[in-house]
Amino acid sequence: MNRDQALFILRKYSPMPDEEDLTEGMIDEFASAIEYFGDNPDPSYIEAIMMTFSLDDLYGVYDHAVDVLRNFTNEQVIPHLIEAIQNKHERRRYWGTEIAKFFPDEKLISSLSTCINDPNEEIRAYAIFALNCIGHKSVLPMLHERLAKEQDEEVFEELKNAISKLEKI
């Protein structure tokens, strides 16, 4: 496989089809492209990788894609991460907020802040965890506000942990 073939595969699966339309061949093809990018890191692949996210975990292939992304710097990933976190597609927001913990940066605060009120409790929890990793006290008022109305027990606990840590800074 070469760079052009790998990019073609990512663009072909941007976004990845729904699980009922997914075949083992598609997963294998996508996994081979991710493996190529892992062996040949280049920041020009970041956006293409981020735009494929659309399922829960794609049988572990997305986790490998996240590992590939972790080889890049905050400056290289953050612009694409912001786009994913702000995306209208729930699964892209899910993966964007989940990945944000690996790239703690104040530039993400605004985007992550909108996700603490997301209808999906996992997105809320990931966004709160990422904000906690960033460690900026400016988010405390919005975390307290969310704590007062949070119904999900796991998100509630994540909020309490973040608030506790940030109040000690």
Tab-separated table of C-alpha atoms in Angstrom:
chain	number	residue	atom	x	y	z
A	1	MET	CA	0.000	0.000	0.000
A	2	ASN	CA	1.145	3.545	-0.631
A	3	ARG	CA	0.056	6.963	0.636
A	4	ASP	CA	-2.447	7.604	-2.160
A	5	GLN	CA	-4.083	4.194	-1.735
A	6	ALA	CA	-4.352	4.654	2.031
A	7	LEU	CA	-5.865	8.133	1.664
A	8	PHE	CA	-8.307	6.807	-0.949
A	9	ILE	CA	-9.462	4.162	1.546
A	10	LEU	CA	-9.992	6.743	4.293
A	11	ARG	CA	-11.938	9.033	1.989
A	12	LYS	CA	-13.983	6.063	0.810
A	13	TYR	CA	-15.002	5.384	4.419
A	14	SER	CA	-15.620	8.960	5.478
A	15	PRO	CA	-17.799	8.394	7.308
A	16	MET	CA	-17.700	4.681	7.931
A	17	PRO	CA	-20.990	2.988	6.938
A	18	ASP	CA	-23.485	1.843	9.562
A	19	GLU	CA	-22.765	-1.511	11.188
A	20	GLU	CA	-25.479	-3.330	9.223
A	21	ASP	CA	-23.794	-2.250	5.963
A	22	LEU	CA	-20.266	-3.042	7.131
A	23	THR	CA	-18.397	-6.097	5.879
A	24	GLU	CA	-15.297	-7.826	7.166
A	25	GLY	CA	-13.531	-6.778	3.963
A	26	MET	CA	-14.314	-3.113	4.624
A	27	ILE	CA	-12.985	-3.366	8.171
A	28	ASP	CA	-9.817	-5.110	6.969
A	29	GLU	CA	-9.288	-2.530	4.235
A	30	PHE	CA	-9.730	0.339	6.686
A	31	ALA	CA	-7.449	-1.351	9.230
A	32	SER	CA	-4.727	-1.736	6.604
A	33	ALA	CA	-4.909	1.997	5.818
A	34	ILE	CA	-4.635	2.855	9.520
A	35	GLU	CA	-1.681	0.495	9.822
A	36	TYR	CA	-0.029	2.219	6.865
A	37	PHE	CA	-0.455	5.617	8.562
A	38	GLY	CA	0.948	4.209	11.804
A	39	ASP	CA	4.049	3.043	9.937
A	40	ASN	CA	4.292	6.253	7.891
A	41	PRO	CA	3.219	9.139	10.144
A	42	ASP	CA	2.404	12.372	8.373
A	43	PRO	CA	0.189	15.174	9.731
A	44	SER	CA	-1.626	15.430	6.404
A	45	TYR	CA	-3.484	12.198	7.365
A	46	ILE	CA	-4.969	13.549	10.596
A	47	GLU	CA	-8.113	15.090	9.112
A	48	ALA	CA	-8.807	12.039	6.949
A	49	ILE	CA	-8.557	9.737	9.972
A	50	MET	CA	-10.768	11.983	12.136
A	51	MET	CA	-13.494	12.160	9.495
A	52	THR	CA	-13.924	8.374	9.371
A	53	PHE	CA	-15.168	8.093	12.958
A	54	SER	CA	-18.832	7.124	12.981
A	55	LEU	CA	-19.271	3.870	14.923
A	56	ASP	CA	-18.751	2.734	18.493
A	57	ASP	CA	-15.318	1.155	18.151
A	58	LEU	CA	-15.162	-0.582	14.769
A	59	TYR	CA	-13.986	-3.794	16.416
A	60	GLY	CA	-10.921	-2.089	17.891
A	61	VAL	CA	-9.748	-0.443	14.679
A	62	TYR	CA	-10.709	3.031	15.908
A	63	ASP	CA	-8.578	2.474	19.014
A	64	HIS	CA	-5.641	1.795	16.706
A	65	ALA	CA	-6.499	4.969	14.783
A	66	VAL	CA	-6.436	6.914	18.067
A	67	ASP	CA	-2.995	5.457	18.816
A	68	VAL	CA	-1.821	6.710	15.413
A	69	LEU	CA	-3.189	10.186	16.175
A	70	ARG	CA	-1.382	10.231	19.525
A	71	ASN	CA	1.929	10.295	17.633
A	72	PHE	CA	1.229	13.881	16.589
A	73	THR	CA	1.517	17.135	18.508
A	74	ASN	CA	-1.300	19.214	19.943
A	75	GLU	CA	-0.681	21.859	17.290
A	76	GLN	CA	-1.146	19.290	14.534
A	77	VAL	CA	-4.254	17.584	15.970
A	78	ILE	CA	-6.210	20.328	17.764
A	79	PRO	CA	-7.701	22.047	14.679
A	80	HIS	CA	-9.107	18.705	13.475
A	81	LEU	CA	-10.173	17.760	16.982
A	82	ILE	CA	-12.157	20.985	17.318
A	83	GLU	CA	-13.906	20.188	14.049
A	84	ALA	CA	-14.777	16.686	15.294
A	85	ILE	CA	-16.020	17.933	18.677
A	86	GLN	CA	-18.258	20.496	16.969
A	87	ASN	CA	-19.502	18.070	14.314
A	88	LYS	CA	-23.247	17.490	13.936
A	89	HIS	CA	-22.678	13.721	13.779
A	90	GLU	CA	-22.921	12.244	17.260
A	91	ARG	CA	-20.256	9.574	16.707
A	92	ARG	CA	-17.698	12.134	15.550
A	93	ARG	CA	-18.426	14.243	18.643
A	94	TYR	CA	-18.132	11.079	20.720
A	95	TRP	CA	-14.684	10.252	19.338
A	96	GLY	CA	-13.573	13.889	19.373
A	97	THR	CA	-14.398	14.290	23.054
A	98	GLU	CA	-12.885	10.894	23.849
A	99	ILE	CA	-9.626	11.733	22.063
A	100	ALA	CA	-9.407	15.233	23.605
A	101	LYS	CA	-8.004	13.829	26.861
A	102	PHE	CA	-4.807	12.954	24.992
A	103	PHE	CA	-4.385	16.536	23.749
A	104	PRO	CA	-5.122	18.781	26.741
A	105	ASP	CA	-5.050	22.330	25.463
A	106	GLU	CA	-6.932	25.498	26.350
A	107	LYS	CA	-7.911	25.867	22.679
A	108	LEU	CA	-10.360	22.987	23.236
A	109	ILE	CA	-12.230	24.573	26.146
A	110	SER	CA	-14.861	26.340	24.053
A	111	SER	CA	-15.711	23.260	21.963
A	112	LEU	CA	-15.696	20.882	24.919
A	113	SER	CA	-17.850	23.290	26.924
A	114	THR	CA	-20.680	22.930	24.423
A	115	CYS	CA	-20.501	19.155	24.811
A	116	ILE	CA	-21.093	19.114	28.569
A	117	ASN	CA	-24.778	19.579	27.708
A	118	ASP	CA	-24.837	17.000	24.898
A	119	PRO	CA	-27.828	14.607	24.969
A	120	ASN	CA	-25.386	11.663	24.924
A	121	GLU	CA	-24.142	10.997	28.451
A	122	GLU	CA	-20.882	9.452	27.201
A	123	ILE	CA	-20.063	12.605	25.255
A	124	ARG	CA	-20.832	14.683	28.361
A	125	ALA	CA	-18.555	12.490	30.492
A	126	TYR	CA	-15.699	12.537	27.962
A	127	ALA	CA	-15.968	16.309	27.570
A	128	ILE	CA	-15.855	16.810	31.339
A	129	PHE	CA	-12.897	14.447	31.682
A	130	ALA	CA	-11.025	16.295	28.917
A	131	LEU	CA	-11.774	19.657	30.550
A	132	ASN	CA	-10.425	18.215	33.786
A	133	CYS	CA	-7.233	17.168	31.947
A	134	ILE	CA	-6.838	20.705	30.600
A	135	GLY	CA	-7.063	21.933	34.184
A	136	HIS	CA	-8.259	25.509	33.692
A	137	LYS	CA	-10.319	26.984	36.540
A	138	SER	CA	-12.383	29.092	34.144
A	139	VAL	CA	-14.615	26.054	33.481
A	140	LEU	CA	-15.684	25.694	37.133
A	141	PRO	CA	-18.891	27.798	36.868
A	142	MET	CA	-20.193	25.764	33.926
A	143	LEU	CA	-19.285	22.492	35.652
A	144	HIS	CA	-21.166	23.579	38.784
A	145	GLU	CA	-24.140	24.567	36.612
A	146	ARG	CA	-24.128	21.153	34.905
A	147	LEU	CA	-23.742	19.360	38.255
A	148	ALA	CA	-26.979	20.954	39.479
A	149	LYS	CA	-28.978	19.400	36.630
A	150	GLU	CA	-27.053	16.198	35.792
A	151	GLN	CA	-29.183	13.026	36.021
A	152	ASP	CA	-26.676	10.395	34.901
A	153	GLU	CA	-24.769	8.930	37.854
A	154	GLU	CA	-21.479	8.376	35.985
A	155	VAL	CA	-21.489	11.879	34.519
A	156	PHE	CA	-22.371	13.257	37.958
A	157	GLU	CA	-19.319	11.505	39.433
A	158	GLU	CA	-17.109	12.788	36.612
A	159	LEU	CA	-18.352	16.306	37.335
A	160	LYS	CA	-17.627	15.963	41.057
A	161	ASN	CA	-14.101	14.694	40.340
A	162	ALA	CA	-13.371	17.516	37.905
A	163	ILE	CA	-14.756	20.182	40.228
A	164	SER	CA	-12.797	18.803	43.176
A	165	LYS	CA	-9.524	18.766	41.224
A	166	LEU	CA	-9.991	22.171	39.638
A	167	GLU	CA	-10.931	23.835	42.938
A	168	LYS	CA	-7.561	22.732	44.360
A	169	ILE	CA	-5.605	24.460	41.598
